[in-house]
Amino acid sequence: MPRWGSKQAAAGASWREEEGVVVGETGGGRRGRGSESRGHASLTAKPVRSAAAAAAGMGDSGGSVVSVDVERISFGGKEHHIQTNHGSVSVAIHGDHDKPALITYPDIALNHMSCFQGLLFCPEAASLLLHNFCIYHISPPGHELGAAPILSSTPVASVDDLADQIADVLDFFGLDSVMCLGVTAGAYILTLFATKYRERVLGLILVSPLCKAPSWSEWFYNKVMSNLLYYYGMCNVVKDILLQRYFGKGVRGGSTEPESDIVQACRSFLDQRQCMNVWRFIQTINERKDLTENLKQLQCRTLIFVGENSQFHAEAVHMTAKLDRRYSALVEVQACGSVVTEEQPHAMLIPMEYFLMGYGLYRPSQINCSPRSPLNPFCISPELLSPESMGVKLKPIKTRANLKA
């Protein structure tokens, strides 16, 4: 029976600290590439801070009620580099390890600092998520802060490899079943993971998700970006294509209006990317397979957000139509692009709150106990799992943002 799981050490695993570096070993566990006969995985951990939150750190939320002061939260977390069967992967962890696990996965050329920071800077959303979850931010290979170029001799990972990497990460940290939050390409990887490891996923929160093979237009733009990255690096044309992918026209500005602060920050962030690492992830996503036939097999509830102006709006609608309508809902966010977590994170709060109520998870002001004990949503009455009981309609919900604010 699937359940929330978060064991401090996996079976056969040990933890130690050497000269300020956290090291994990799994004796007799899965072997990573290049491990030969050692049969163990190792990781190092170091603090990584957001520029916007560099003034303060974040402590563990072990109390029964959490008061979240966004000004005092560092969203960088502690970064772990784990050697899996399909290469090294970076995982930044926030919160109390005894709490249920929330796995995140970002879109192309982004990591948790540029894809989920806006959501966690929203005080109500931060209160909801940080009170109920320990968050494990998984970055695509070579997308973490300060990443080195991946060796050219290293094979480009497939989408199945990336999904299997997630399973290796869960095994390493001793996690049984998890909640998942992904954006666009990251939403595809998490959906694929959920179809391959159905018993390990209790819920999916997907933002502007992909589920089909690339359309001709997406394939073409990805090829253009790939060629430009290969020959010219992260040039302005590539950044413009990515920004159009991420954001709506209203925040991208134009000839008469300047770019918004969020777009300028993202443009600056893209300058820091290792262009060939981004190239590799684009190659991976451009070769993805269609997941449509597998969607009916999902055993978890799914909440989908999509921006009204997202390039992938039709894909999100298609995916919702193919999911079991009893356990899925689509929220359309007006005047927004694909990365809702950054452009309009406040629009996600109420749907997420109702969605998580089905698992017995609430904002701290509503309960007096900590969600530390294992939870099993499958013990909940089926009527409570319906979209109507979640407070989310199956028809798109129009959430209009105040663009003057």
mmCIF file of C-alpha atoms in Angstrom:
data_model
loop_
_atom_site.group_PDB
_atom_site.id
_atom_site.type_symbol
_atom_site.label_atom_id
_atom_site.label_comp_id
_atom_site.label_asym_id
_atom_site.label_seq_id
_atom_site.Cartn_x
_atom_site.Cartn_y
_atom_site.Cartn_z
ATOM 1 C CA MET A 1 0.000 0.000 0.000
ATOM 2 C CA PRO A 2 1.532 3.314 -0.989
ATOM 3 C CA ARG A 3 2.111 5.755 1.836
ATOM 4 C CA TRP A 4 4.026 8.893 2.600
ATOM 5 C CA GLY A 5 7.528 7.805 3.506
ATOM 6 C CA SER A 6 10.599 9.644 4.692
ATOM 7 C CA LYS A 7 13.150 7.527 6.499
ATOM 8 C CA GLN A 8 16.271 9.261 7.718
ATOM 9 C CA ALA A 9 18.408 6.546 6.143
ATOM 10 C CA ALA A 10 17.507 3.957 3.537
ATOM 11 C CA ALA A 11 17.915 0.284 4.226
ATOM 12 C CA GLY A 12 21.590 -0.497 4.131
ATOM 13 C CA ALA A 13 22.505 3.185 4.063
ATOM 14 C CA SER A 14 24.639 5.178 6.433
ATOM 15 C CA TRP A 15 25.336 8.866 6.894
ATOM 16 C CA ARG A 16 28.405 10.581 8.237
ATOM 17 C CA GLU A 17 29.902 14.026 8.264
ATOM 18 C CA GLU A 18 33.504 14.579 7.243
ATOM 19 C CA GLU A 19 35.042 18.021 7.553
ATOM 20 C CA GLY A 20 31.697 19.757 7.140
ATOM 21 C CA VAL A 21 30.634 17.657 4.120
ATOM 22 C CA VAL A 22 27.617 15.372 4.342
ATOM 23 C CA VAL A 23 28.359 11.951 2.884
ATOM 24 C CA GLY A 24 25.844 9.197 2.252
ATOM 25 C CA GLU A 25 26.682 5.581 1.570
ATOM 26 C CA THR A 26 24.424 2.733 0.559
ATOM 27 C CA GLY A 27 25.920 -0.669 1.170
ATOM 28 C CA GLY A 28 24.576 -3.137 -1.338
ATOM 29 C CA GLY A 29 22.250 -0.555 -2.885
ATOM 30 C CA ARG A 30 21.981 0.365 -6.534
ATOM 31 C CA ARG A 31 25.251 1.046 -8.243
ATOM 32 C CA GLY A 32 25.844 4.266 -10.034
ATOM 33 C CA ARG A 33 27.638 4.599 -13.335
ATOM 34 C CA GLY A 34 31.345 4.362 -12.793
ATOM 35 C CA SER A 35 30.951 2.840 -9.325
ATOM 36 C CA GLU A 36 32.376 -0.492 -10.535
ATOM 37 C CA SER A 37 32.222 -2.979 -7.648
ATOM 38 C CA ARG A 38 32.013 -0.549 -4.761
ATOM 39 C CA GLY A 39 28.229 -0.735 -4.581
ATOM 40 C CA HIS A 40 27.765 2.638 -2.880
ATOM 41 C CA ALA A 41 26.691 6.141 -3.757
ATOM 42 C CA SER A 42 28.152 9.303 -2.308
ATOM 43 C CA LEU A 43 26.996 12.865 -2.056
ATOM 44 C CA THR A 44 28.353 16.173 -0.916
ATOM 45 C CA ALA A 45 26.286 18.962 0.536
ATOM 46 C CA LYS A 46 26.853 22.677 0.647
ATOM 47 C CA PRO A 47 24.581 25.655 1.386
ATOM 48 C CA VAL A 48 23.311 27.541 -1.648
ATOM 49 C CA ARG A 49 21.584 30.878 -1.183
ATOM 50 C CA SER A 50 19.233 32.906 -3.272
ATOM 51 C CA ALA A 51 20.417 36.419 -4.021
ATOM 52 C CA ALA A 52 17.015 37.676 -2.911
ATOM 53 C CA ALA A 53 17.224 35.836 0.396
ATOM 54 C CA ALA A 54 20.936 35.909 1.147
ATOM 55 C CA ALA A 55 20.436 37.798 4.384
ATOM 56 C CA ALA A 56 18.880 34.961 6.335
ATOM 57 C CA GLY A 57 18.713 31.166 6.593
ATOM 58 C CA MET A 58 15.806 28.765 6.952
ATOM 59 C CA GLY A 59 15.488 26.502 9.959
ATOM 60 C CA ASP A 60 13.704 23.188 10.124
ATOM 61 C CA SER A 61 9.962 23.425 10.717
ATOM 62 C CA GLY A 62 9.586 20.814 13.371
ATOM 63 C CA GLY A 63 6.863 22.460 15.483
ATOM 64 C CA SER A 64 3.183 21.777 15.284
ATOM 65 C CA VAL A 65 2.384 25.150 13.752
ATOM 66 C CA VAL A 66 4.712 27.008 11.417
ATOM 67 C CA SER A 67 4.816 30.770 11.105
ATOM 68 C CA VAL A 68 6.478 31.560 7.785
ATOM 69 C CA ASP A 69 8.291 34.852 7.438
ATOM 70 C CA VAL A 70 9.226 35.083 3.768
ATOM 71 C CA GLU A 71 11.825 37.735 4.495
ATOM 72 C CA ARG A 72 13.758 35.216 6.592
ATOM 73 C CA ILE A 73 13.681 32.216 4.266
ATOM 74 C CA SER A 74 16.642 31.099 2.159
ATOM 75 C CA PHE A 75 15.210 29.205 -0.789
ATOM 76 C CA GLY A 76 18.573 27.856 -1.837
ATOM 77 C CA GLY A 77 18.390 24.954 0.591
ATOM 78 C CA LYS A 78 21.211 22.458 1.009
ATOM 79 C CA GLU A 79 22.424 20.994 -2.250
ATOM 80 C CA HIS A 80 23.331 17.306 -2.552
ATOM 81 C CA HIS A 81 25.077 15.747 -5.544
ATOM 82 C CA ILE A 82 24.031 12.115 -5.907
ATOM 83 C CA GLN A 83 25.553 9.573 -8.261
ATOM 84 C CA THR A 84 22.730 7.511 -9.760
ATOM 85 C CA ASN A 85 22.618 4.700 -12.289
ATOM 86 C CA HIS A 86 22.198 7.362 -14.981
ATOM 87 C CA GLY A 87 24.739 9.960 -13.929
ATOM 88 C CA SER A 88 25.012 12.629 -11.273
ATOM 89 C CA VAL A 89 21.988 14.638 -10.190
ATOM 90 C CA SER A 90 21.673 17.658 -7.898
ATOM 91 C CA VAL A 91 19.004 17.756 -5.179
ATOM 92 C CA ALA A 92 18.392 20.824 -2.987
ATOM 93 C CA ILE A 93 16.439 19.998 0.174
ATOM 94 C CA HIS A 94 14.325 22.318 2.335
ATOM 95 C CA GLY A 95 12.610 21.466 5.571
ATOM 96 C CA ASP A 96 12.099 18.692 8.075
ATOM 97 C CA HIS A 97 13.053 15.265 6.700
ATOM 98 C CA ASP A 98 10.344 13.635 8.837
ATOM 99 C CA LYS A 99 7.597 15.335 6.871
ATOM 100 C CA PRO A 100 6.020 14.035 3.641
ATOM 101 C CA ALA A 101 8.184 14.600 0.578
ATOM 102 C CA LEU A 102 7.427 16.990 -2.279
ATOM 103 C CA ILE A 103 9.580 16.486 -5.397
ATOM 104 C CA THR A 104 9.989 19.376 -7.857
ATOM 105 C CA TYR A 105 11.405 19.399 -11.395
ATOM 106 C CA PRO A 106 11.858 22.589 -13.480
ATOM 107 C CA ASP A 107 11.591 23.441 -17.164
ATOM 108 C CA ILE A 108 14.426 23.647 -19.692
ATOM 109 C CA ALA A 109 17.369 25.902 -18.684
ATOM 110 C CA LEU A 110 15.849 26.543 -15.227
ATOM 111 C CA ASN A 111 16.435 25.158 -11.760
ATOM 112 C CA HIS A 112 14.557 25.515 -8.490
ATOM 113 C CA MET A 113 15.940 29.014 -7.903
ATOM 114 C CA SER A 114 14.480 30.356 -11.150
ATOM 115 C CA CYS A 115 11.385 28.143 -11.460
ATOM 116 C CA PHE A 116 9.899 27.801 -7.959
ATOM 117 C CA GLN A 117 11.239 30.755 -5.995
ATOM 118 C CA GLY A 118 8.274 32.947 -6.971
ATOM 119 C CA LEU A 119 5.869 30.365 -5.549
ATOM 120 C CA LEU A 120 7.820 30.104 -2.309
ATOM 121 C CA PHE A 121 8.040 33.884 -2.012
ATOM 122 C CA CYS A 122 4.228 33.959 -1.933
ATOM 123 C CA PRO A 123 3.642 33.901 1.867
ATOM 124 C CA GLU A 124 0.464 31.808 1.831
ATOM 125 C CA ALA A 125 1.926 29.242 -0.587
ATOM 126 C CA ALA A 126 5.148 29.051 1.412
ATOM 127 C CA SER A 127 3.105 28.504 4.568
ATOM 128 C CA LEU A 128 1.091 25.724 2.919
ATOM 129 C CA LEU A 129 4.036 23.883 1.374
ATOM 130 C CA LEU A 130 6.736 24.318 4.003
ATOM 131 C CA HIS A 131 4.432 23.371 6.848
ATOM 132 C CA ASN A 132 3.330 20.131 5.195
ATOM 133 C CA PHE A 133 6.358 18.994 3.198
ATOM 134 C CA CYS A 134 10.066 18.519 3.075
ATOM 135 C CA ILE A 135 10.829 19.769 -0.434
ATOM 136 C CA TYR A 136 13.329 17.969 -2.659
ATOM 137 C CA HIS A 137 14.231 20.149 -5.653
ATOM 138 C CA ILE A 138 15.721 17.946 -8.387
ATOM 139 C CA SER A 139 17.596 19.768 -11.148
ATOM 140 C CA PRO A 140 18.040 18.411 -14.685
ATOM 141 C CA PRO A 141 21.644 17.245 -15.229
ATOM 142 C CA GLY A 142 24.001 20.220 -15.190
ATOM 143 C CA HIS A 143 21.307 22.799 -14.385
ATOM 144 C CA GLU A 144 22.165 23.392 -10.722
ATOM 145 C CA LEU A 145 23.868 26.565 -9.528
ATOM 146 C CA GLY A 146 27.582 26.556 -10.319
ATOM 147 C CA ALA A 147 27.311 23.432 -12.478
ATOM 148 C CA ALA A 148 30.347 22.390 -14.464
ATOM 149 C CA PRO A 149 30.021 21.418 -18.145
ATOM 150 C CA ILE A 150 29.047 17.784 -18.582
ATOM 151 C CA LEU A 151 31.810 15.856 -20.333
ATOM 152 C CA SER A 152 31.188 15.579 -24.067
ATOM 153 C CA SER A 153 31.889 11.834 -23.839
ATOM 154 C CA THR A 154 28.889 11.380 -21.538
ATOM 155 C CA PRO A 155 25.859 10.040 -23.450
ATOM 156 C CA VAL A 156 22.830 12.324 -23.610
ATOM 157 C CA ALA A 157 20.231 11.007 -21.168
ATOM 158 C CA SER A 158 16.846 9.870 -22.418
ATOM 159 C CA VAL A 159 13.576 10.876 -20.772
ATOM 160 C CA ASP A 160 13.408 7.382 -19.283
ATOM 161 C CA ASP A 161 16.885 7.857 -17.828
ATOM 162 C CA LEU A 162 15.768 11.071 -16.110
ATOM 163 C CA ALA A 163 12.650 9.371 -14.729
ATOM 164 C CA ASP A 164 14.780 6.521 -13.415
ATOM 165 C CA GLN A 165 17.130 9.075 -11.835
ATOM 166 C CA ILE A 166 14.211 10.253 -9.716
ATOM 167 C CA ALA A 167 13.597 6.687 -8.527
ATOM 168 C CA ASP A 168 17.289 6.441 -7.573
ATOM 169 C CA VAL A 169 17.026 9.709 -5.623
ATOM 170 C CA LEU A 170 13.988 8.417 -3.717
ATOM 171 C CA ASP A 171 15.825 5.190 -2.942
ATOM 172 C CA PHE A 172 18.865 7.084 -1.724
ATOM 173 C CA PHE A 173 16.897 9.225 0.701
ATOM 174 C CA GLY A 174 14.638 6.350 1.747
ATOM 175 C CA LEU A 175 11.435 7.907 0.377
ATOM 176 C CA ASP A 176 8.511 5.591 -0.307
ATOM 177 C CA SER A 177 5.783 7.723 -1.896
ATOM 178 C CA VAL A 178 5.904 11.403 -2.799
ATOM 179 C CA MET A 179 3.934 14.372 -4.080
ATOM 180 C CA CYS A 180 5.289 15.845 -7.336
ATOM 181 C CA LEU A 181 5.376 19.413 -8.701
ATOM 182 C CA GLY A 182 6.759 19.997 -12.199
ATOM 183 C CA VAL A 183 6.800 22.738 -14.823
ATOM 184 C CA THR A 184 6.503 22.039 -18.583
ATOM 185 C CA ALA A 185 9.455 19.744 -19.442
ATOM 186 C CA GLY A 186 9.804 18.943 -15.746
ATOM 187 C CA ALA A 187 6.081 18.123 -15.631
ATOM 188 C CA TYR A 188 6.644 15.637 -18.467
ATOM 189 C CA ILE A 189 9.507 13.932 -16.604
ATOM 190 C CA LEU A 190 7.413 13.637 -13.431
ATOM 191 C CA THR A 191 4.399 12.329 -15.374
ATOM 192 C CA LEU A 192 6.618 9.712 -17.022
ATOM 193 C CA PHE A 193 7.969 8.832 -13.581
ATOM 194 C CA ALA A 194 4.399 8.444 -12.303
ATOM 195 C CA THR A 195 3.501 6.081 -15.170
ATOM 196 C CA LYS A 196 6.609 3.948 -14.567
ATOM 197 C CA TYR A 197 6.498 3.958 -10.765
ATOM 198 C CA ARG A 198 2.787 4.341 -10.061
ATOM 199 C CA GLU A 199 3.004 3.144 -6.460
ATOM 200 C CA ARG A 200 5.559 5.853 -5.606
ATOM 201 C CA VAL A 201 3.485 8.885 -6.626
ATOM 202 C CA LEU A 202 0.537 9.996 -4.494
ATOM 203 C CA GLY A 203 -0.262 13.175 -6.408
ATOM 204 C CA LEU A 204 0.813 15.302 -9.361
ATOM 205 C CA ILE A 205 0.740 19.108 -9.503
ATOM 206 C CA LEU A 206 1.665 19.971 -13.085
ATOM 207 C CA VAL A 207 2.227 23.440 -14.547
ATOM 208 C CA SER A 208 1.766 23.847 -18.331
ATOM 209 C CA PRO A 209 2.648 20.168 -18.788
ATOM 210 C CA LEU A 210 3.831 18.317 -21.868
ATOM 211 C CA CYS A 211 2.508 14.820 -22.506
ATOM 212 C CA LYS A 212 2.656 14.301 -26.277
ATOM 213 C CA ALA A 213 5.600 13.983 -28.630
ATOM 214 C CA PRO A 214 6.847 17.390 -29.842
ATOM 215 C CA SER A 215 4.712 19.179 -32.401
ATOM 216 C CA TRP A 216 6.450 20.284 -35.595
ATOM 217 C CA SER A 217 6.661 23.869 -34.362
ATOM 218 C CA GLU A 218 8.099 22.897 -30.966
ATOM 219 C CA TRP A 219 10.535 20.481 -32.612
ATOM 220 C CA PHE A 220 11.674 23.238 -34.991
ATOM 221 C CA TYR A 221 12.205 25.830 -32.231
ATOM 222 C CA ASN A 222 14.083 23.286 -30.149
ATOM 223 C CA LYS A 223 16.331 22.488 -33.109
ATOM 224 C CA VAL A 224 16.993 26.190 -33.662
ATOM 225 C CA MET A 225 17.903 26.619 -29.995
ATOM 226 C CA SER A 226 20.081 23.520 -30.071
ATOM 227 C CA ASN A 227 22.073 24.734 -33.064
ATOM 228 C CA LEU A 228 22.496 28.229 -31.656
ATOM 229 C CA LEU A 229 23.583 26.876 -28.273
ATOM 230 C CA TYR A 230 26.068 24.540 -29.907
ATOM 231 C CA TYR A 231 27.709 27.192 -32.096
ATOM 232 C CA TYR A 232 27.073 30.504 -30.302
ATOM 233 C CA GLY A 233 26.245 29.647 -26.684
ATOM 234 C CA MET A 234 23.513 31.400 -24.700
ATOM 235 C CA CYS A 235 23.047 34.233 -27.201
ATOM 236 C CA ASN A 236 20.212 36.777 -27.178
ATOM 237 C CA VAL A 237 18.161 34.835 -29.738
ATOM 238 C CA VAL A 238 18.163 31.725 -27.528
ATOM 239 C CA LYS A 239 17.230 33.779 -24.469
ATOM 240 C CA ASP A 240 14.364 35.436 -26.356
ATOM 241 C CA ILE A 241 13.003 32.044 -27.464
ATOM 242 C CA LEU A 242 13.190 30.719 -23.905
ATOM 243 C CA LEU A 243 11.555 33.816 -22.427
ATOM 244 C CA GLN A 244 8.689 33.474 -24.919
ATOM 245 C CA ARG A 245 8.372 29.884 -23.774
ATOM 246 C CA TYR A 246 8.248 30.867 -20.094
ATOM 247 C CA PHE A 247 6.260 34.113 -19.899
ATOM 248 C CA GLY A 248 3.238 35.877 -21.317
ATOM 249 C CA LYS A 249 3.558 38.946 -23.506
ATOM 250 C CA GLY A 250 2.322 41.216 -20.723
ATOM 251 C CA VAL A 251 5.480 40.739 -18.635
ATOM 252 C CA ARG A 252 7.916 40.362 -21.539
ATOM 253 C CA GLY A 253 7.328 43.959 -22.565
ATOM 254 C CA GLY A 254 7.704 45.301 -26.072
ATOM 255 C CA SER A 255 8.777 48.287 -28.121
ATOM 256 C CA THR A 256 6.936 50.712 -25.839
ATOM 257 C CA GLU A 257 7.089 48.846 -22.524
ATOM 258 C CA PRO A 258 10.176 47.588 -20.700
ATOM 259 C CA GLU A 259 10.587 44.021 -19.562
ATOM 260 C CA SER A 260 9.244 43.313 -16.101
ATOM 261 C CA ASP A 261 11.639 42.672 -13.229
ATOM 262 C CA ILE A 262 10.910 38.946 -13.301
ATOM 263 C CA VAL A 263 11.850 38.689 -16.981
ATOM 264 C CA GLN A 264 15.003 40.753 -16.501
ATOM 265 C CA ALA A 265 16.013 38.515 -13.595
ATOM 266 C CA CYS A 266 15.388 35.401 -15.684
ATOM 267 C CA ARG A 267 17.391 36.820 -18.600
ATOM 268 C CA SER A 268 20.292 37.450 -16.222
ATOM 269 C CA PHE A 269 19.926 33.944 -14.799
ATOM 270 C CA LEU A 270 20.135 32.389 -18.276
ATOM 271 C CA ASP A 271 23.528 34.042 -18.762
ATOM 272 C CA GLN A 272 24.809 31.824 -15.945
ATOM 273 C CA ARG A 273 23.748 28.549 -17.569
ATOM 274 C CA GLN A 274 26.212 26.072 -19.035
ATOM 275 C CA CYS A 275 24.990 26.225 -22.619
ATOM 276 C CA MET A 276 25.962 22.652 -23.539
ATOM 277 C CA ASN A 277 24.178 21.294 -20.470
ATOM 278 C CA VAL A 278 21.033 23.120 -21.619
ATOM 279 C CA TRP A 279 21.641 21.739 -25.119
ATOM 280 C CA ARG A 280 21.599 18.219 -23.694
ATOM 281 C CA PHE A 281 18.258 18.690 -21.916
ATOM 282 C CA ILE A 282 16.719 20.138 -25.078
ATOM 283 C CA GLN A 283 17.962 17.098 -27.034
ATOM 284 C CA THR A 284 16.368 14.844 -24.426
ATOM 285 C CA ILE A 285 12.997 16.592 -24.443
ATOM 286 C CA ASN A 286 12.934 16.835 -28.236
ATOM 287 C CA GLU A 287 13.123 13.028 -28.430
ATOM 288 C CA ARG A 288 10.345 12.378 -25.916
ATOM 289 C CA LYS A 289 7.567 9.887 -26.535
ATOM 290 C CA ASP A 290 3.802 10.331 -26.369
ATOM 291 C CA LEU A 291 2.403 9.484 -22.924
ATOM 292 C CA THR A 292 -1.275 9.792 -23.851
ATOM 293 C CA GLU A 293 -2.034 6.074 -23.754
ATOM 294 C CA ASN A 294 -0.447 5.727 -20.312
ATOM 295 C CA LEU A 295 -2.366 8.529 -18.617
ATOM 296 C CA LYS A 296 -5.408 6.405 -17.789
ATOM 297 C CA GLN A 297 -3.143 4.079 -15.822
ATOM 298 C CA LEU A 298 -2.159 6.773 -13.345
ATOM 299 C CA GLN A 299 -3.279 5.905 -9.834
ATOM 300 C CA CYS A 300 -2.907 9.381 -8.364
ATOM 301 C CA ARG A 301 -4.900 12.589 -8.339
ATOM 302 C CA THR A 302 -3.670 15.309 -10.684
ATOM 303 C CA LEU A 303 -4.013 19.087 -10.562
ATOM 304 C CA ILE A 304 -2.984 20.931 -13.742
ATOM 305 C CA PHE A 305 -2.292 24.655 -14.075
ATOM 306 C CA VAL A 306 -1.798 26.350 -17.425
ATOM 307 C CA GLY A 307 -1.389 29.962 -18.406
ATOM 308 C CA GLU A 308 -3.947 31.322 -20.821
ATOM 309 C CA ASN A 309 -1.123 32.517 -23.097
ATOM 310 C CA SER A 310 1.105 29.468 -22.694
ATOM 311 C CA GLN A 311 2.525 27.897 -25.830
ATOM 312 C CA PHE A 312 1.456 24.587 -24.325
ATOM 313 C CA HIS A 313 -2.139 25.486 -23.459
ATOM 314 C CA ALA A 314 -3.610 22.991 -25.950
ATOM 315 C CA GLU A 315 -1.358 20.248 -24.600
ATOM 316 C CA ALA A 316 -2.559 20.844 -21.034
ATOM 317 C CA VAL A 317 -6.195 20.671 -22.177
ATOM 318 C CA HIS A 318 -5.439 17.472 -24.115
ATOM 319 C CA MET A 319 -3.801 15.907 -21.073
ATOM 320 C CA THR A 320 -6.715 16.797 -18.801
ATOM 321 C CA ALA A 321 -9.149 15.223 -21.269
ATOM 322 C CA LYS A 322 -7.187 11.959 -21.239
ATOM 323 C CA LEU A 323 -6.907 11.690 -17.454
ATOM 324 C CA ASP A 324 -9.554 10.098 -15.260
ATOM 325 C CA ARG A 325 -11.985 12.986 -14.803
ATOM 326 C CA ARG A 326 -12.856 11.860 -11.284
ATOM 327 C CA TYR A 327 -9.362 12.561 -10.026
ATOM 328 C CA SER A 328 -8.086 15.426 -12.178
ATOM 329 C CA ALA A 329 -8.764 19.126 -12.609
ATOM 330 C CA LEU A 330 -7.521 21.919 -14.867
ATOM 331 C CA VAL A 331 -6.968 25.493 -13.697
ATOM 332 C CA GLU A 332 -6.464 28.097 -16.411
ATOM 333 C CA VAL A 333 -4.703 31.266 -15.278
ATOM 334 C CA GLN A 334 -5.597 34.368 -17.247
ATOM 335 C CA ALA A 335 -2.991 36.772 -18.623
ATOM 336 C CA CYS A 336 -0.182 34.328 -17.906
ATOM 337 C CA GLY A 337 2.425 32.311 -19.781
ATOM 338 C CA SER A 338 3.730 28.829 -19.034
ATOM 339 C CA VAL A 339 5.729 29.284 -15.821
ATOM 340 C CA VAL A 340 2.809 30.134 -13.546
ATOM 341 C CA THR A 341 4.994 29.445 -10.503
ATOM 342 C CA GLU A 342 6.968 32.606 -11.298
ATOM 343 C CA GLU A 343 4.569 34.834 -13.223
ATOM 344 C CA GLN A 344 1.388 34.429 -11.145
ATOM 345 C CA PRO A 345 2.120 32.117 -8.195
ATOM 346 C CA HIS A 346 -0.737 33.576 -6.117
ATOM 347 C CA ALA A 347 -3.207 32.055 -8.603
ATOM 348 C CA MET A 348 -2.062 28.578 -7.545
ATOM 349 C CA LEU A 349 -2.787 28.920 -3.839
ATOM 350 C CA ILE A 350 -6.502 28.161 -3.475
ATOM 351 C CA PRO A 351 -6.583 25.232 -5.970
ATOM 352 C CA MET A 352 -3.515 23.711 -4.295
ATOM 353 C CA GLU A 353 -5.064 24.182 -0.877
ATOM 354 C CA TYR A 354 -8.237 22.320 -1.835
ATOM 355 C CA PHE A 355 -6.201 19.679 -3.657
ATOM 356 C CA LEU A 356 -4.056 18.966 -0.597
ATOM 357 C CA MET A 357 -7.110 18.838 1.679
ATOM 358 C CA GLY A 358 -7.855 15.477 0.060
ATOM 359 C CA TYR A 359 -4.670 14.216 1.717
ATOM 360 C CA GLY A 360 -5.446 15.725 5.094
ATOM 361 C CA LEU A 361 -2.927 18.543 4.595
ATOM 362 C CA TYR A 362 -3.823 22.115 5.527
ATOM 363 C CA ARG A 363 -2.285 25.490 6.052
ATOM 364 C CA PRO A 364 -0.920 25.789 9.616
ATOM 365 C CA SER A 365 -3.591 28.224 10.755
ATOM 366 C CA GLN A 366 -6.211 25.541 10.200
ATOM 367 C CA ILE A 367 -4.745 22.660 12.197
ATOM 368 C CA ASN A 368 -3.028 22.094 15.500
ATOM 369 C CA CYS A 369 -0.937 19.064 14.616
ATOM 370 C CA SER A 370 2.104 18.471 12.458
ATOM 371 C CA PRO A 371 1.771 16.235 9.367
ATOM 372 C CA ARG A 372 4.598 13.934 10.459
ATOM 373 C CA SER A 373 2.752 10.626 10.543
ATOM 374 C CA PRO A 374 2.434 8.549 7.347
ATOM 375 C CA LEU A 375 -0.688 9.384 5.388
ATOM 376 C CA ASN A 376 -2.646 7.127 3.082
ATOM 377 C CA PRO A 377 -5.070 9.060 0.846
ATOM 378 C CA PHE A 378 -6.429 5.800 -0.508
ATOM 379 C CA CYS A 379 -8.180 5.287 2.816
ATOM 380 C CA ILE A 380 -10.204 8.444 2.184
ATOM 381 C CA SER A 381 -13.752 8.069 0.921
ATOM 382 C CA PRO A 382 -13.818 8.186 -2.914
ATOM 383 C CA GLU A 383 -16.381 10.978 -2.763
ATOM 384 C CA LEU A 384 -13.799 13.189 -1.077
ATOM 385 C CA LEU A 385 -11.377 12.620 -3.958
ATOM 386 C CA SER A 386 -13.724 14.017 -6.578
ATOM 387 C CA PRO A 387 -12.889 17.384 -8.166
ATOM 388 C CA GLU A 388 -16.149 18.793 -6.837
ATOM 389 C CA SER A 389 -15.163 17.966 -3.266
ATOM 390 C CA MET A 390 -11.769 19.538 -3.922
ATOM 391 C CA GLY A 391 -13.504 22.785 -4.771
ATOM 392 C CA VAL A 392 -12.037 22.666 -8.295
ATOM 393 C CA LYS A 393 -14.253 22.468 -11.357
ATOM 394 C CA LEU A 394 -13.287 20.340 -14.303
ATOM 395 C CA LYS A 395 -13.951 23.271 -16.585
ATOM 396 C CA PRO A 396 -11.057 25.756 -16.663
ATOM 397 C CA ILE A 397 -11.145 28.182 -13.770
ATOM 398 C CA LYS A 398 -10.464 31.754 -14.874
ATOM 399 C CA THR A 399 -8.281 33.468 -12.305
ATOM 400 C CA ARG A 400 -7.783 37.041 -13.318
ATOM 401 C CA ALA A 401 -4.663 38.761 -12.050
ATOM 402 C CA ASN A 402 -4.437 42.421 -11.134
ATOM 403 C CA LEU A 403 -1.678 43.470 -13.513
ATOM 404 C CA LYS A 404 -1.500 46.946 -11.960
ATOM 405 C CA ALA A 405 -0.393 45.561 -8.610
#
